[in-house]
PDB file of C-alpha atoms in Angstrom:
ATOM      1  CA  UNK A   1      37.492 -12.652  -5.720  1.00 71.00           C
ATOM      2  CA  UNK A   2      34.645 -13.563  -3.360  1.00 85.00           C
ATOM      3  CA  UNK A   3      31.036 -12.954  -4.390  1.00 95.00           C
ATOM      4  CA  UNK A   4      28.737 -11.194  -1.939  1.00 98.00           C
ATOM      5  CA  UNK A   5      25.050 -12.052  -1.590  1.00 98.00           C
ATOM      6  CA  UNK A   6      22.642  -9.678   0.138  1.00 98.00           C
ATOM      7  CA  UNK A   7      19.663 -11.668   1.402  1.00 98.00           C
ATOM      8  CA  UNK A   8      16.550  -9.585   2.081  1.00 98.00           C
ATOM      9  CA  UNK A   9      14.095 -11.424   4.292  1.00 96.00           C
ATOM     10  CA  UNK A  10      16.838 -13.759   5.486  1.00 96.00           C
ATOM     11  CA  UNK A  11      14.637 -15.479   8.078  1.00 92.00           C
ATOM     12  CA  UNK A  12      12.189 -17.010   5.592  1.00 92.00           C
ATOM     13  CA  UNK A  13      12.296 -20.724   4.833  1.00 93.00           C
ATOM     14  CA  UNK A  14      13.342 -20.305   1.199  1.00 96.00           C
ATOM     15  CA  UNK A  15      15.933 -17.691   2.163  1.00 96.00           C
ATOM     16  CA  UNK A  16      17.528 -20.040   4.679  1.00 96.00           C
ATOM     17  CA  UNK A  17      17.852 -22.721   2.011  1.00 97.00           C
ATOM     18  CA  UNK A  18      19.379 -20.174  -0.357  1.00 98.00           C
ATOM     19  CA  UNK A  19      21.818 -18.956   2.304  1.00 98.00           C
ATOM     20  CA  UNK A  20      23.002 -22.520   2.886  1.00 97.00           C
ATOM     21  CA  UNK A  21      23.595 -22.985  -0.840  1.00 98.00           C
ATOM     22  CA  UNK A  22      25.666 -19.830  -1.400  1.00 98.00           C
ATOM     23  CA  UNK A  23      27.551 -20.293   1.871  1.00 98.00           C
ATOM     24  CA  UNK A  24      28.683 -23.714   0.663  1.00 97.00           C
ATOM     25  CA  UNK A  25      29.980 -21.967  -2.468  1.00 96.00           C
ATOM     26  CA  UNK A  26      32.156 -19.720  -0.266  1.00 97.00           C
ATOM     27  CA  UNK A  27      30.233 -16.477  -0.777  1.00 97.00           C
ATOM     28  CA  UNK A  28      30.153 -13.602   1.669  1.00 97.00           C
ATOM     29  CA  UNK A  29      26.576 -13.113   2.906  1.00 98.00           C
ATOM     30  CA  UNK A  30      24.822 -10.025   4.234  1.00 98.00           C
ATOM     31  CA  UNK A  31      21.755 -11.225   6.094  1.00 98.00           C
ATOM     32  CA  UNK A  32      18.984  -8.641   6.354  1.00 98.00           C
ATOM     33  CA  UNK A  33      15.852  -9.235   8.386  1.00 96.00           C
ATOM     34  CA  UNK A  34      13.774  -8.209  11.396  1.00 93.00           C
ATOM     35  CA  UNK A  35      14.791 -10.897  13.888  1.00 91.00           C
ATOM     36  CA  UNK A  36      18.417 -10.322  14.811  1.00 93.00           C
ATOM     37  CA  UNK A  37      18.467 -13.495  16.929  1.00 92.00           C
ATOM     38  CA  UNK A  38      17.450 -15.541  13.879  1.00 92.00           C
ATOM     39  CA  UNK A  39      20.035 -13.754  11.769  1.00 95.00           C
ATOM     40  CA  UNK A  40      22.778 -14.534  14.285  1.00 96.00           C
ATOM     41  CA  UNK A  41      21.947 -18.238  14.125  1.00 95.00           C
ATOM     42  CA  UNK A  42      21.877 -18.172  10.304  1.00 96.00           C
ATOM     43  CA  UNK A  43      25.185 -16.300  10.203  1.00 97.00           C
ATOM     44  CA  UNK A  44      26.836 -18.892  12.430  1.00 97.00           C
ATOM     45  CA  UNK A  45      25.471 -21.694  10.257  1.00 97.00           C
ATOM     46  CA  UNK A  46      26.626 -19.949   7.065  1.00 98.00           C
ATOM     47  CA  UNK A  47      30.146 -19.534   8.441  1.00 97.00           C
ATOM     48  CA  UNK A  48      30.243 -23.179   9.474  1.00 98.00           C
ATOM     49  CA  UNK A  49      29.229 -24.155   5.934  1.00 98.00           C
ATOM     50  CA  UNK A  50      32.102 -22.211   4.380  1.00 97.00           C
ATOM     51  CA  UNK A  51      30.878 -18.658   3.875  1.00 98.00           C
ATOM     52  CA  UNK A  52      33.696 -16.140   3.538  1.00 97.00           C
ATOM     53  CA  UNK A  53      31.886 -13.918   6.024  1.00 96.00           C
ATOM     54  CA  UNK A  54      28.410 -13.306   7.388  1.00 97.00           C
ATOM     55  CA  UNK A  55      27.133  -9.842   8.307  1.00 97.00           C
ATOM     56  CA  UNK A  56      23.792  -9.136   9.960  1.00 96.00           C
ATOM     57  CA  UNK A  57      21.752  -6.001   9.224  1.00 97.00           C
ATOM     58  CA  UNK A  58      18.315  -4.955  10.436  1.00 96.00           C
ATOM     59  CA  UNK A  59      15.711  -4.886   7.675  1.00 97.00           C
ATOM     60  CA  UNK A  60      11.981  -4.248   7.903  1.00 97.00           C
ATOM     61  CA  UNK A  61      10.316  -3.571   4.555  1.00 97.00           C
ATOM     62  CA  UNK A  62       7.911  -1.175   6.269  1.00 97.00           C
ATOM     63  CA  UNK A  63      10.654   0.999   7.772  1.00 97.00           C
ATOM     64  CA  UNK A  64      13.091   2.549   5.261  1.00 96.00           C
ATOM     65  CA  UNK A  65      15.271   4.214   7.914  1.00 95.00           C
ATOM     66  CA  UNK A  66      17.827   1.325   8.140  1.00 93.00           C
ATOM     67  CA  UNK A  67      17.964   0.663   4.379  1.00 97.00           C
ATOM     68  CA  UNK A  68      21.136   2.703   3.916  1.00 97.00           C
ATOM     69  CA  UNK A  69      23.005   0.383   6.299  1.00 97.00           C
ATOM     70  CA  UNK A  70      22.368  -2.492   3.890  1.00 97.00           C
ATOM     71  CA  UNK A  71      23.736  -0.477   0.974  1.00 97.00           C
ATOM     72  CA  UNK A  72      26.783   0.589   2.990  1.00 97.00           C
ATOM     73  CA  UNK A  73      27.522  -3.018   3.993  1.00 96.00           C
ATOM     74  CA  UNK A  74      27.371  -4.070   0.347  1.00 96.00           C
ATOM     75  CA  UNK A  75      29.500  -1.179  -0.921  1.00 96.00           C
ATOM     76  CA  UNK A  76      32.219  -2.096   1.585  1.00 95.00           C
ATOM     77  CA  UNK A  77      32.716  -5.480  -0.117  1.00 95.00           C
ATOM     78  CA  UNK A  78      35.025  -5.977  -3.069  1.00 93.00           C
ATOM     79  CA  UNK A  79      34.090  -8.044  -6.099  1.00 93.00           C
ATOM     80  CA  UNK A  80      30.663  -9.002  -7.384  1.00 97.00           C
ATOM     81  CA  UNK A  81      27.604  -7.983  -5.385  1.00 98.00           C
ATOM     82  CA  UNK A  82      24.347  -9.893  -5.746  1.00 98.00           C
ATOM     83  CA  UNK A  83      20.988  -9.554  -4.033  1.00 98.00           C
ATOM     84  CA  UNK A  84      18.178 -12.040  -3.435  1.00 98.00           C
ATOM     85  CA  UNK A  85      14.767 -10.864  -2.225  1.00 98.00           C
ATOM     86  CA  UNK A  86      12.633 -13.239  -0.161  1.00 97.00           C
ATOM     87  CA  UNK A  87      10.227 -10.713   1.337  1.00 96.00           C
ATOM     88  CA  UNK A  88       6.447 -10.773   1.479  1.00 94.00           C
ATOM     89  CA  UNK A  89       3.400 -11.254   3.643  1.00 93.00           C
ATOM     90  CA  UNK A  90       0.099 -12.919   2.777  1.00 93.00           C
ATOM     91  CA  UNK A  91      -2.650 -12.348   5.327  1.00 94.00           C
ATOM     92  CA  UNK A  92      -5.998 -13.889   4.478  1.00 93.00           C
ATOM     93  CA  UNK A  93      -8.008 -11.797   2.033  1.00 95.00           C
ATOM     94  CA  UNK A  94     -10.896 -11.959   4.500  1.00 96.00           C
ATOM     95  CA  UNK A  95      -8.716 -10.305   7.148  1.00 97.00           C
ATOM     96  CA  UNK A  96      -7.837  -7.470   4.763  1.00 97.00           C
ATOM     97  CA  UNK A  97     -11.498  -7.098   3.848  1.00 97.00           C
ATOM     98  CA  UNK A  98     -12.269  -6.650   7.546  1.00 97.00           C
ATOM     99  CA  UNK A  99      -9.339  -4.259   8.123  1.00 98.00           C
ATOM    100  CA  UNK A 100      -8.333  -2.436   4.921  1.00 97.00           C
ATOM    101  CA  UNK A 101      -5.406  -0.778   6.715  1.00 97.00           C
ATOM    102  CA  UNK A 102      -3.606  -4.129   6.428  1.00 97.00           C
ATOM    103  CA  UNK A 103      -3.227  -3.462   2.720  1.00 97.00           C
ATOM    104  CA  UNK A 104      -0.444  -0.949   3.353  1.00 97.00           C
ATOM    105  CA  UNK A 105       1.729  -3.561   5.060  1.00 97.00           C
ATOM    106  CA  UNK A 106       1.188  -6.151   2.325  1.00 97.00           C
ATOM    107  CA  UNK A 107       2.210  -3.670  -0.382  1.00 98.00           C
ATOM    108  CA  UNK A 108       5.244  -2.527   1.634  1.00 98.00           C
ATOM    109  CA  UNK A 109       6.400  -6.086   2.320  1.00 98.00           C
ATOM    110  CA  UNK A 110       6.078  -7.384  -1.230  1.00 97.00           C
ATOM    111  CA  UNK A 111       6.667  -4.288  -3.354  1.00 98.00           C
ATOM    112  CA  UNK A 112       7.696  -0.879  -2.070  1.00 98.00           C
ATOM    113  CA  UNK A 113      10.150  -1.998   0.620  1.00 98.00           C
ATOM    114  CA  UNK A 114      12.260  -4.383  -1.464  1.00 98.00           C
ATOM    115  CA  UNK A 115      11.967  -2.193  -4.568  1.00 98.00           C
ATOM    116  CA  UNK A 116      13.347   0.780  -2.657  1.00 98.00           C
ATOM    117  CA  UNK A 117      16.366  -1.224  -1.488  1.00 98.00           C
ATOM    118  CA  UNK A 118      17.016  -2.477  -5.023  1.00 98.00           C
ATOM    119  CA  UNK A 119      16.700   1.059  -6.376  1.00 98.00           C
ATOM    120  CA  UNK A 120      19.331   2.216  -3.883  1.00 98.00           C
ATOM    121  CA  UNK A 121      21.584  -0.745  -4.717  1.00 98.00           C
ATOM    122  CA  UNK A 122      21.277  -0.486  -8.516  1.00 98.00           C
ATOM    123  CA  UNK A 123      23.901   2.274  -9.034  1.00 97.00           C
ATOM    124  CA  UNK A 124      26.546   0.182  -7.247  1.00 97.00           C
ATOM    125  CA  UNK A 125      25.864  -2.885  -9.385  1.00 98.00           C
ATOM    126  CA  UNK A 126      25.763  -0.760 -12.516  1.00 97.00           C
ATOM    127  CA  UNK A 127      29.107   0.849 -11.682  1.00 97.00           C
ATOM    128  CA  UNK A 128      30.753  -2.539 -11.114  1.00 96.00           C
ATOM    129  CA  UNK A 129      29.294  -3.951 -14.320  1.00 97.00           C
ATOM    130  CA  UNK A 130      28.248  -7.342 -13.003  1.00 97.00           C
ATOM    131  CA  UNK A 131      26.137  -9.083 -10.402  1.00 97.00           C
ATOM    132  CA  UNK A 132      22.704 -10.656 -10.173  1.00 98.00           C
ATOM    133  CA  UNK A 133      19.380  -9.844  -8.562  1.00 98.00           C
ATOM    134  CA  UNK A 134      16.900 -12.566  -7.669  1.00 98.00           C
ATOM    135  CA  UNK A 135      13.404 -11.298  -6.950  1.00 98.00           C
ATOM    136  CA  UNK A 136      10.973 -13.851  -5.566  1.00 97.00           C
ATOM    137  CA  UNK A 137       7.401 -13.023  -6.494  1.00 96.00           C
ATOM    138  CA  UNK A 138       4.502 -15.445  -6.908  1.00 96.00           C
ATOM    139  CA  UNK A 139       2.225 -16.984  -9.493  1.00 96.00           C
ATOM    140  CA  UNK A 140      -0.485 -15.060  -7.603  1.00 95.00           C
ATOM    141  CA  UNK A 141       0.771 -11.940  -9.372  1.00 97.00           C
ATOM    142  CA  UNK A 142      -0.108 -13.237 -12.831  1.00 97.00           C
ATOM    143  CA  UNK A 143      -3.820 -12.543 -12.450  1.00 95.00           C
ATOM    144  CA  UNK A 144      -6.018 -11.103  -9.726  1.00 94.00           C
ATOM    145  CA  UNK A 145      -7.994 -13.872  -8.071  1.00 92.00           C
ATOM    146  CA  UNK A 146     -10.799 -13.557  -5.577  1.00 92.00           C
ATOM    147  CA  UNK A 147      -8.977 -15.372  -2.782  1.00 91.00           C
ATOM    148  CA  UNK A 148      -5.801 -13.242  -2.561  1.00 93.00           C
ATOM    149  CA  UNK A 149      -6.014 -10.251  -4.870  1.00 96.00           C
ATOM    150  CA  UNK A 150      -4.238  -7.792  -2.550  1.00 97.00           C
ATOM    151  CA  UNK A 151      -1.239 -10.112  -2.195  1.00 97.00           C
ATOM    152  CA  UNK A 152      -1.431 -10.815  -5.938  1.00 97.00           C
ATOM    153  CA  UNK A 153      -1.471  -7.098  -6.730  1.00 97.00           C
ATOM    154  CA  UNK A 154       1.661  -6.540  -4.646  1.00 98.00           C
ATOM    155  CA  UNK A 155       3.492  -9.393  -6.351  1.00 98.00           C
ATOM    156  CA  UNK A 156       2.324  -8.240  -9.785  1.00 98.00           C
ATOM    157  CA  UNK A 157       3.747  -4.812  -9.073  1.00 98.00           C
ATOM    158  CA  UNK A 158       7.047  -6.341  -7.962  1.00 98.00           C
ATOM    159  CA  UNK A 159       7.248  -8.446 -11.136  1.00 98.00           C
ATOM    160  CA  UNK A 160       6.685  -5.348 -13.271  1.00 98.00           C
ATOM    161  CA  UNK A 161       9.326  -3.471 -11.315  1.00 98.00           C
ATOM    162  CA  UNK A 162      11.821  -6.323 -11.800  1.00 98.00           C
ATOM    163  CA  UNK A 163      11.071  -6.377 -15.535  1.00 98.00           C
ATOM    164  CA  UNK A 164      11.975  -2.707 -15.828  1.00 98.00           C
ATOM    165  CA  UNK A 165      15.034  -3.121 -13.619  1.00 98.00           C
ATOM    166  CA  UNK A 166      16.171  -6.032 -15.799  1.00 98.00           C
ATOM    167  CA  UNK A 167      15.862  -3.813 -18.852  1.00 98.00           C
ATOM    168  CA  UNK A 168      17.837  -1.011 -17.190  1.00 98.00           C
ATOM    169  CA  UNK A 169      20.609  -3.049 -15.565  1.00 98.00           C
ATOM    170  CA  UNK A 170      20.963  -5.675 -18.280  1.00 97.00           C
ATOM    171  CA  UNK A 171      22.721  -3.045 -20.406  1.00 97.00           C
ATOM    172  CA  UNK A 172      25.418  -2.860 -17.739  1.00 97.00           C
ATOM    173  CA  UNK A 173      26.159  -6.547 -17.194  1.00 97.00           C
ATOM    174  CA  UNK A 174      23.735  -7.107 -14.293  1.00 98.00           C
ATOM    175  CA  UNK A 175      21.231  -9.964 -14.566  1.00 98.00           C
ATOM    176  CA  UNK A 176      17.777  -9.761 -12.946  1.00 98.00           C
ATOM    177  CA  UNK A 177      15.819 -12.982 -12.414  1.00 98.00           C
ATOM    178  CA  UNK A 178      12.109 -12.947 -11.566  1.00 98.00           C
ATOM    179  CA  UNK A 179      11.039 -16.069  -9.674  1.00 98.00           C
ATOM    180  CA  UNK A 180       7.371 -17.070  -9.579  1.00 98.00           C
ATOM    181  CA  UNK A 181       6.807 -19.984  -7.224  1.00 96.00           C
ATOM    182  CA  UNK A 182       3.527 -21.726  -6.716  1.00 93.00           C
ATOM    183  CA  UNK A 183       2.732 -22.979  -3.202  1.00 91.00           C
ATOM    184  CA  UNK A 184       5.882 -23.786  -1.226  1.00 91.00           C
ATOM    185  CA  UNK A 185       5.905 -25.814   1.976  1.00 86.00           C
ATOM    186  CA  UNK A 186       6.657 -22.932   4.362  1.00 73.00           C
ATOM    187  CA  UNK A 187       5.066 -21.172   7.316  1.00 65.00           C
ATOM    188  CA  UNK A 188       3.202 -18.890   4.882  1.00 61.00           C
ATOM    189  CA  UNK A 189       1.233 -21.811   3.408  1.00 58.00           C
ATOM    190  CA  UNK A 190       0.507 -23.634   6.653  1.00 58.00           C
ATOM    191  CA  UNK A 191      -3.189 -23.749   7.352  1.00 59.00           C
ATOM    192  CA  UNK A 192      -4.203 -23.283   3.711  1.00 59.00           C
ATOM    193  CA  UNK A 193      -5.043 -26.944   3.266  1.00 61.00           C
ATOM    194  CA  UNK A 194      -3.947 -29.117   0.309  1.00 65.00           C
ATOM    195  CA  UNK A 195      -2.359 -27.036  -2.447  1.00 71.00           C
ATOM    196  CA  UNK A 196      -1.763 -28.049  -6.077  1.00 75.00           C
ATOM    197  CA  UNK A 197       1.786 -28.756  -7.199  1.00 83.00           C
ATOM    198  CA  UNK A 198       3.282 -28.002  -3.766  1.00 87.00           C
ATOM    199  CA  UNK A 199       7.077 -27.791  -3.767  1.00 93.00           C
ATOM    200  CA  UNK A 200       9.850 -27.380  -1.191  1.00 93.00           C
ATOM    201  CA  UNK A 201      12.260 -24.580  -0.386  1.00 95.00           C
ATOM    202  CA  UNK A 202      15.263 -26.683  -1.403  1.00 96.00           C
ATOM    203  CA  UNK A 203      13.682 -27.453  -4.782  1.00 97.00           C
ATOM    204  CA  UNK A 204      12.985 -23.761  -5.386  1.00 97.00           C
ATOM    205  CA  UNK A 205      16.594 -22.868  -4.567  1.00 98.00           C
ATOM    206  CA  UNK A 206      17.910 -25.550  -6.912  1.00 98.00           C
ATOM    207  CA  UNK A 207      15.735 -24.134  -9.687  1.00 98.00           C
ATOM    208  CA  UNK A 208      16.976 -20.606  -8.938  1.00 98.00           C
ATOM    209  CA  UNK A 209      20.614 -21.611  -9.318  1.00 98.00           C
ATOM    210  CA  UNK A 210      19.872 -23.382 -12.601  1.00 98.00           C
ATOM    211  CA  UNK A 211      18.044 -20.295 -13.878  1.00 98.00           C
ATOM    212  CA  UNK A 212      20.917 -18.025 -12.844  1.00 98.00           C
ATOM    213  CA  UNK A 213      23.439 -20.228 -14.638  1.00 97.00           C
ATOM    214  CA  UNK A 214      21.508 -19.898 -17.911  1.00 97.00           C
ATOM    215  CA  UNK A 215      20.522 -16.234 -17.327  1.00 97.00           C
ATOM    216  CA  UNK A 216      16.820 -16.875 -17.567  1.00 98.00           C
ATOM    217  CA  UNK A 217      14.608 -13.853 -17.120  1.00 98.00           C
ATOM    218  CA  UNK A 218      11.607 -15.495 -15.474  1.00 98.00           C
ATOM    219  CA  UNK A 219      11.393 -18.768 -13.584  1.00 98.00           C
ATOM    220  CA  UNK A 220       8.202 -20.622 -12.700  1.00 98.00           C
ATOM    221  CA  UNK A 221       8.757 -23.220 -10.005  1.00 96.00           C
ATOM    222  CA  UNK A 222       7.478 -25.906 -10.229  1.00 94.00           C
ATOM    223  CA  UNK A 223       7.743 -25.649 -14.027  1.00 96.00           C
ATOM    224  CA  UNK A 224       4.107 -26.785 -14.396  1.00 96.00           C
ATOM    225  CA  UNK A 225       2.977 -23.337 -13.276  1.00 96.00           C
ATOM    226  CA  UNK A 226       4.074 -21.823 -16.579  1.00 97.00           C
ATOM    227  CA  UNK A 227       1.443 -23.641 -18.698  1.00 97.00           C
ATOM    228  CA  UNK A 228      -1.126 -23.435 -15.892  1.00 96.00           C
ATOM    229  CA  UNK A 229      -0.796 -19.653 -15.542  1.00 96.00           C
ATOM    230  CA  UNK A 230      -0.656 -19.206 -19.313  1.00 97.00           C
ATOM    231  CA  UNK A 231      -4.088 -20.805 -19.530  1.00 96.00           C
ATOM    232  CA  UNK A 232      -5.435 -18.820 -16.574  1.00 96.00           C
ATOM    233  CA  UNK A 233      -4.262 -15.537 -18.105  1.00 96.00           C
ATOM    234  CA  UNK A 234      -6.051 -16.401 -21.368  1.00 96.00           C
ATOM    235  CA  UNK A 235      -9.471 -16.957 -19.783  1.00 96.00           C
ATOM    236  CA  UNK A 236     -11.762 -14.126 -20.923  1.00 96.00           C
ATOM    237  CA  UNK A 237     -12.674 -11.712 -18.131  1.00 95.00           C
ATOM    238  CA  UNK A 238     -16.461 -12.280 -18.369  1.00 95.00           C
ATOM    239  CA  UNK A 239     -15.844 -15.964 -17.662  1.00 95.00           C
ATOM    240  CA  UNK A 240     -13.001 -15.501 -15.203  1.00 94.00           C
ATOM    241  CA  UNK A 241     -14.953 -13.225 -12.868  1.00 91.00           C
ATOM    242  CA  UNK A 242     -17.492 -16.013 -12.347  1.00 90.00           C
ATOM    243  CA  UNK A 243     -14.841 -18.557 -11.392  1.00 89.00           C
ATOM    244  CA  UNK A 244     -13.580 -19.316  -7.900  1.00 82.00           C
ATOM    245  CA  UNK A 245      -9.918 -20.026  -8.595  1.00 79.00           C
TER     246      UNK A 245
END
């Protein structure tokens, strides 16, 4: 029976790489995003690559009104339902400092919007007794840093939510994977200058599939971010607050 993958934030660079990978495996894809013209192009590409089907659904993390349409599209499919979340926004911290109202959008994009969809989807996955959820967060969520603490706070909240969801759904055969990438060569990181341990969307997707196959709970990609963030989290607060990392 054909697997179905719901892709939230289907227009992002990493999402497109993920869509290509599951389409080539013959999955049915439900592409959810704001730009329907982009989704149409991705759906056509997915079908050409071997996807069993490709639906397109409007999704804006800041507007919950259309969320039910995503759930209905998933419930209509037979077999295993999976969901991958590639949603988030990272305006410059200086811009948020100048306009604090921007904070609401960052939190909605990276936390409350995707979490609400997953909360609505969870009963279906639980009832079917299988499936996987991939939630893409960020190493920025491991500790608040002066340069992007609003974005980091949103991703930290999402990671905590995924941890609880993993605990709840794992008892019913559903696996939840938390992904914590470092800088990825995408539109989001353009203009930030040289970044340490930069990776690519294709490399992140390859790591995700490996982590899913072994049912890992948390994935750092590149792997080097695990020891790096372990050290950063251990720095005492009196010292850390004087650092510019």
